mmCIF file of the C-alpha atoms, coordinates in Angstrom:
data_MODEL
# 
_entry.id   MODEL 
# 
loop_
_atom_site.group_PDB 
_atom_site.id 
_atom_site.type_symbol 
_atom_site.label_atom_id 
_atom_site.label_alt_id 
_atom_site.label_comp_id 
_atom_site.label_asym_id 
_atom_site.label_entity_id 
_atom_site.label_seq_id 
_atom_site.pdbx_PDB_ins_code 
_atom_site.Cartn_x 
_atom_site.Cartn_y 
_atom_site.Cartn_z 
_atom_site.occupancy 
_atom_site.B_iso_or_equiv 
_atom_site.pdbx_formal_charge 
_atom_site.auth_seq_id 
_atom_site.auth_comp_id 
_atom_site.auth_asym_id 
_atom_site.auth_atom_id 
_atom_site.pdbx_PDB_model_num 
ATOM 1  C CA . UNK A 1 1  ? -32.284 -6.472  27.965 1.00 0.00 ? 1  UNK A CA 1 
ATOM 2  C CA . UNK A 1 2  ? -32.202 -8.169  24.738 1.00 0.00 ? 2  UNK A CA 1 
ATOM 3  C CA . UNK A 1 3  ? -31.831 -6.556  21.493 1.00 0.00 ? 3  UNK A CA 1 
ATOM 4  C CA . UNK A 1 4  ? -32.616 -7.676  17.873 1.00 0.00 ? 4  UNK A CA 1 
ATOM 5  C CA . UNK A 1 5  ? -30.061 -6.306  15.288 1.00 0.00 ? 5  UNK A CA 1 
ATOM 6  C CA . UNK A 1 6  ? -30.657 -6.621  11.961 1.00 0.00 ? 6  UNK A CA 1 
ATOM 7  C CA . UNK A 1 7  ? -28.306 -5.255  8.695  1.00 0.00 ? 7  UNK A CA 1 
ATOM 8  C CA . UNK A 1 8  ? -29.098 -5.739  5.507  1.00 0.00 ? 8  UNK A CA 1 
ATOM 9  C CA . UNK A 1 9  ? -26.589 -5.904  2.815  1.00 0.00 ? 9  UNK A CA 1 
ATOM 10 C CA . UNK A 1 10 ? -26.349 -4.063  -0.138 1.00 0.00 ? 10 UNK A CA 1 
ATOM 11 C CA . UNK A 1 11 ? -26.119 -4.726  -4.066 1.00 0.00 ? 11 UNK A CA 1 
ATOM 12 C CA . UNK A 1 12 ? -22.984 -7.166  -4.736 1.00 0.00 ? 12 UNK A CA 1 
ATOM 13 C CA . UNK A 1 13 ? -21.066 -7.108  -1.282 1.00 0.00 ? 13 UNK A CA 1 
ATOM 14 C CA . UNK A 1 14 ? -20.128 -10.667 -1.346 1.00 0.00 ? 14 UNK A CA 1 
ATOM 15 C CA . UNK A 1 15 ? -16.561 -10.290 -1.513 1.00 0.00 ? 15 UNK A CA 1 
ATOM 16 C CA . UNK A 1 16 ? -16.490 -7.422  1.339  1.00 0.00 ? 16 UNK A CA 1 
ATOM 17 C CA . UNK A 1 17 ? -18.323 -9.449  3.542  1.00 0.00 ? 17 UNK A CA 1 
ATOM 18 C CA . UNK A 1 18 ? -15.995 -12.250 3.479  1.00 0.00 ? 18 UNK A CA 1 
ATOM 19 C CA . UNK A 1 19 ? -12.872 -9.605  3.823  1.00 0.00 ? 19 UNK A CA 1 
ATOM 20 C CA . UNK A 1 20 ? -14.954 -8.342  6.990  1.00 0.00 ? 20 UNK A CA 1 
ATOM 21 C CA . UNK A 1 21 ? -15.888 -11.301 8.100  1.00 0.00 ? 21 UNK A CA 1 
ATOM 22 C CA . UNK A 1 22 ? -13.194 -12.576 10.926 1.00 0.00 ? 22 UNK A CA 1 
ATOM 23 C CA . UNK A 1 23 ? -13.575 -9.151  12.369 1.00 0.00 ? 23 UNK A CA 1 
ATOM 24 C CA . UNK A 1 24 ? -17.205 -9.510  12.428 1.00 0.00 ? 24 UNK A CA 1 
ATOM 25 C CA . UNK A 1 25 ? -17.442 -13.000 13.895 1.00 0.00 ? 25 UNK A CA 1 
ATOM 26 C CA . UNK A 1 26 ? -14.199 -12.033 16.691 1.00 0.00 ? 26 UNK A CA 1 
ATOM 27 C CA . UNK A 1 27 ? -16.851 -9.285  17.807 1.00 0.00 ? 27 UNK A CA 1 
ATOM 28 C CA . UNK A 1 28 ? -19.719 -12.005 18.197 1.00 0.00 ? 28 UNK A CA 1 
ATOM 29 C CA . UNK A 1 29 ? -17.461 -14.152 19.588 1.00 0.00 ? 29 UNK A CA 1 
ATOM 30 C CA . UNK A 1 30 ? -16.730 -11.762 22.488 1.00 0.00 ? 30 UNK A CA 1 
ATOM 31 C CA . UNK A 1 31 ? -20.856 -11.099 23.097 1.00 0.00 ? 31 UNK A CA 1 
ATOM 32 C CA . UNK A 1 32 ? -20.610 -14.968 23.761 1.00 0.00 ? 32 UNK A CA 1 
ATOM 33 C CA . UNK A 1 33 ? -17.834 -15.640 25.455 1.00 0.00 ? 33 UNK A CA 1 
ATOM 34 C CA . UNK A 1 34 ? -19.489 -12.899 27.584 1.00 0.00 ? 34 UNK A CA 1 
ATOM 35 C CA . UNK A 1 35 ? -23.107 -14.783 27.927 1.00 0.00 ? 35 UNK A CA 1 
ATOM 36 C CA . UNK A 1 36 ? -24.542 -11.968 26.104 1.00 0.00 ? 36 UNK A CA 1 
ATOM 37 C CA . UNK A 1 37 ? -25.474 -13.501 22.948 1.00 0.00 ? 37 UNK A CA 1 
ATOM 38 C CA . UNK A 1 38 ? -28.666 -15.707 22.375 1.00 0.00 ? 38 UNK A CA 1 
ATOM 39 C CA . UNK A 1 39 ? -28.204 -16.251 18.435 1.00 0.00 ? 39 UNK A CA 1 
ATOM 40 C CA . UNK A 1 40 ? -26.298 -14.664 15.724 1.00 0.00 ? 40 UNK A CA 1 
ATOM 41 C CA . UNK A 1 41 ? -25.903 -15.598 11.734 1.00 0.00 ? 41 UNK A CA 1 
ATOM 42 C CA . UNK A 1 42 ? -26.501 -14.671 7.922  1.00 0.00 ? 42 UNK A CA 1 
ATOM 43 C CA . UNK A 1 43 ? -29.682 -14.704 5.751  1.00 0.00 ? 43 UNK A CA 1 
ATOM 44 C CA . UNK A 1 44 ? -28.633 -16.396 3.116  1.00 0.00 ? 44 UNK A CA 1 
ATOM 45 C CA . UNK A 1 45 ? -30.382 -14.596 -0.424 1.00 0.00 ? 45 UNK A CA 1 
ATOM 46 C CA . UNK A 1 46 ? -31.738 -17.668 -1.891 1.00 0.00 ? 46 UNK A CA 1 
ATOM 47 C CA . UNK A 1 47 ? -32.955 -20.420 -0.338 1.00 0.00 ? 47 UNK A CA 1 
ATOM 48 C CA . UNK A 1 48 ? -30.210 -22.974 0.455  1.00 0.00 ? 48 UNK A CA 1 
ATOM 49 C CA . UNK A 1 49 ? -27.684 -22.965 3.324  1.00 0.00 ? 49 UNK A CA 1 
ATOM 50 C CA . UNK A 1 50 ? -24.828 -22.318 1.455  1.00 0.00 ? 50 UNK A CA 1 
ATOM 51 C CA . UNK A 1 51 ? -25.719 -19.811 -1.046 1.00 0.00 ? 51 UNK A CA 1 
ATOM 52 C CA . UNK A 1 52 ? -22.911 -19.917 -3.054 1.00 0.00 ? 52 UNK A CA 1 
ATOM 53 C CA . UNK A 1 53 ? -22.231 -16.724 -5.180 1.00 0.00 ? 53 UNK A CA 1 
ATOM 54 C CA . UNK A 1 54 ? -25.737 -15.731 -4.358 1.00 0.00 ? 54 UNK A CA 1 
ATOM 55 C CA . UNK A 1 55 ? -24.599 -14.027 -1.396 1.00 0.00 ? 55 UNK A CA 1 
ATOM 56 C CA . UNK A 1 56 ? -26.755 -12.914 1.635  1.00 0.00 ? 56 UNK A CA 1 
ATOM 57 C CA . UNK A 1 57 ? -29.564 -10.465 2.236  1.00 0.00 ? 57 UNK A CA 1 
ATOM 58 C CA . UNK A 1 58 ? -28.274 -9.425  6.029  1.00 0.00 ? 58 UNK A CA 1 
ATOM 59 C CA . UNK A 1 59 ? -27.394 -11.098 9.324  1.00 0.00 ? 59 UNK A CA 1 
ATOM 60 C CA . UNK A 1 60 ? -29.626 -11.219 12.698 1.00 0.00 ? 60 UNK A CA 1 
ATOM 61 C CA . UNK A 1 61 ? -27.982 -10.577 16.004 1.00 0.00 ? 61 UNK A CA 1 
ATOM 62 C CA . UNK A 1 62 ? -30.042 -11.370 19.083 1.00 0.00 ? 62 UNK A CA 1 
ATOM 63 C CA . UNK A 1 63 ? -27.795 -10.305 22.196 1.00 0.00 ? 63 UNK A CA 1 
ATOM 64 C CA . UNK A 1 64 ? -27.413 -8.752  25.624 1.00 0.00 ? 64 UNK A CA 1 
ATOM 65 C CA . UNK A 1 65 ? -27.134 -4.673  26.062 1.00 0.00 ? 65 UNK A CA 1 
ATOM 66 C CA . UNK A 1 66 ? -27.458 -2.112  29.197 1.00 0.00 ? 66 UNK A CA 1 
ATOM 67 C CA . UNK A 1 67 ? -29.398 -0.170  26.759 1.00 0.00 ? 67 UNK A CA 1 
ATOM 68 C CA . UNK A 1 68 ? -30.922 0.807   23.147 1.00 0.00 ? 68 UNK A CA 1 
ATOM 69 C CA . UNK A 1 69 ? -28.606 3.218   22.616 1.00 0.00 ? 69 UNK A CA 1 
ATOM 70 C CA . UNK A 1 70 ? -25.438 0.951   23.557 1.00 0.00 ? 70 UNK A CA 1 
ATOM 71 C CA . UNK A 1 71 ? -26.915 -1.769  21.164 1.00 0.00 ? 71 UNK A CA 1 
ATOM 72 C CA . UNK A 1 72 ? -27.105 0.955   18.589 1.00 0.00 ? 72 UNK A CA 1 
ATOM 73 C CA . UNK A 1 73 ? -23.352 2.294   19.389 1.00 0.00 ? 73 UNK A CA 1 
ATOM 74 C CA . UNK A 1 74 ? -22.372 -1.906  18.993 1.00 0.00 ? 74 UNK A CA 1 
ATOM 75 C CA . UNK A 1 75 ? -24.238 -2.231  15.798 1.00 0.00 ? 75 UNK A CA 1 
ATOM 76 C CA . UNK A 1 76 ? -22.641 0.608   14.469 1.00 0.00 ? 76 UNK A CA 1 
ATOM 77 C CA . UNK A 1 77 ? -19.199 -0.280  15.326 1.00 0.00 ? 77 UNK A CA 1 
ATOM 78 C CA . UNK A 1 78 ? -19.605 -3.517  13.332 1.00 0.00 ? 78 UNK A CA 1 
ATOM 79 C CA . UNK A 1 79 ? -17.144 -4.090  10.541 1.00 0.00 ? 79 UNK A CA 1 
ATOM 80 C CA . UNK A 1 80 ? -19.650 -4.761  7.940  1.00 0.00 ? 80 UNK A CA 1 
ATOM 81 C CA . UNK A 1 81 ? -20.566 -1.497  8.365  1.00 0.00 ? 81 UNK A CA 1 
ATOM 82 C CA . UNK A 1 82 ? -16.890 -0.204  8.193  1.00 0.00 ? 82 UNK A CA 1 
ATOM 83 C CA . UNK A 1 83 ? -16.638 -2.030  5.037  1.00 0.00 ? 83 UNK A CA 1 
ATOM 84 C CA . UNK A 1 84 ? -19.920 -1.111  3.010  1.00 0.00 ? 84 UNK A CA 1 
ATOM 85 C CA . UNK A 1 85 ? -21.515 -4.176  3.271  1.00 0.00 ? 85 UNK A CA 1 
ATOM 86 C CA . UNK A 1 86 ? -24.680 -3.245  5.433  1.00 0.00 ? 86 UNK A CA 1 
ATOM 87 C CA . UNK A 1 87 ? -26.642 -0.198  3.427  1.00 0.00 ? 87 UNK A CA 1 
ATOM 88 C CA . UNK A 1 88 ? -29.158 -0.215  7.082  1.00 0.00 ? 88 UNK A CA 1 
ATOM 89 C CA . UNK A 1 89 ? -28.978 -1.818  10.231 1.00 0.00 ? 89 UNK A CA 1 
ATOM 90 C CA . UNK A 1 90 ? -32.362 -2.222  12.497 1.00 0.00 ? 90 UNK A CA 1 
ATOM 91 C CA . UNK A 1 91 ? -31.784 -2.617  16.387 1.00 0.00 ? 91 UNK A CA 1 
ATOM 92 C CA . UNK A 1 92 ? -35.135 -3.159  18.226 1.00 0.00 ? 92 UNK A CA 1 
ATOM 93 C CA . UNK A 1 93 ? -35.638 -4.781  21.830 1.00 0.00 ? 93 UNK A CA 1 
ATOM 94 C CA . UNK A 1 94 ? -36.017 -8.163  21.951 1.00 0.00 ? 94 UNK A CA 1 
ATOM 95 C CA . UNK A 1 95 ? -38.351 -10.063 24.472 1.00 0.00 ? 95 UNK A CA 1 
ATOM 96 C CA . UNK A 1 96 ? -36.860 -13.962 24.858 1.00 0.00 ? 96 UNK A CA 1 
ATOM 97 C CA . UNK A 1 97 ? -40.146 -15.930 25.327 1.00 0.00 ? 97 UNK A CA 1 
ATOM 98 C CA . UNK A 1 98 ? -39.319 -19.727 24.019 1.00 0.00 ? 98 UNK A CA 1 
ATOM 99 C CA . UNK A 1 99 ? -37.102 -21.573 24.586 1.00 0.00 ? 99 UNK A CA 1 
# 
């Protein structure tokens, strides 16, 4: 089933999330080259694409998972996490309807 993931970053975690960041995207990268992940990328905290020192209010992760719980264990697991950047992460099921 799919699952939504959702972390939201804290207060002025810029600079972790770009020491985190390779670790975070080799994870993703290994949900795709698996087939298991439909989308995956930041929320940038103001509204432009490259947000410059602005930063980012959280990431979405749509992907593949036997269960709730194992998308919960993966979310967890994630480096931001390890390195203080996300303050919550969300996991919900996900129903792919379009496209």
């Amino acid at each position: 089933m799919w699952y939504v993931i959702e972390g939201h970053d804290g207060a002025d975690v810029l600079a972790k999330r770009q020491a985190a960041r390779p670790d975070h995207v080799a994870r993703l990268t290994a949900l795709r080259d698996e087939g298991r992940l439909l989308l995956a990328g930041p929320c940038p905290a103001i509204d432009a694409e490259d947000p410059g020192p602005a930063g980012f209010s959280g990431s979405v992760v749509v992907a593949e998972f036997e269960s709730l719980e194992a998308a919960r264990a993966w979310a967890d697991a994630d480096p931001y996490v390890a390195a203080g950047v996300y303050v919550r992460t969300d996991v919900r099921p996900f129903r792919k309807v379009l496209p």
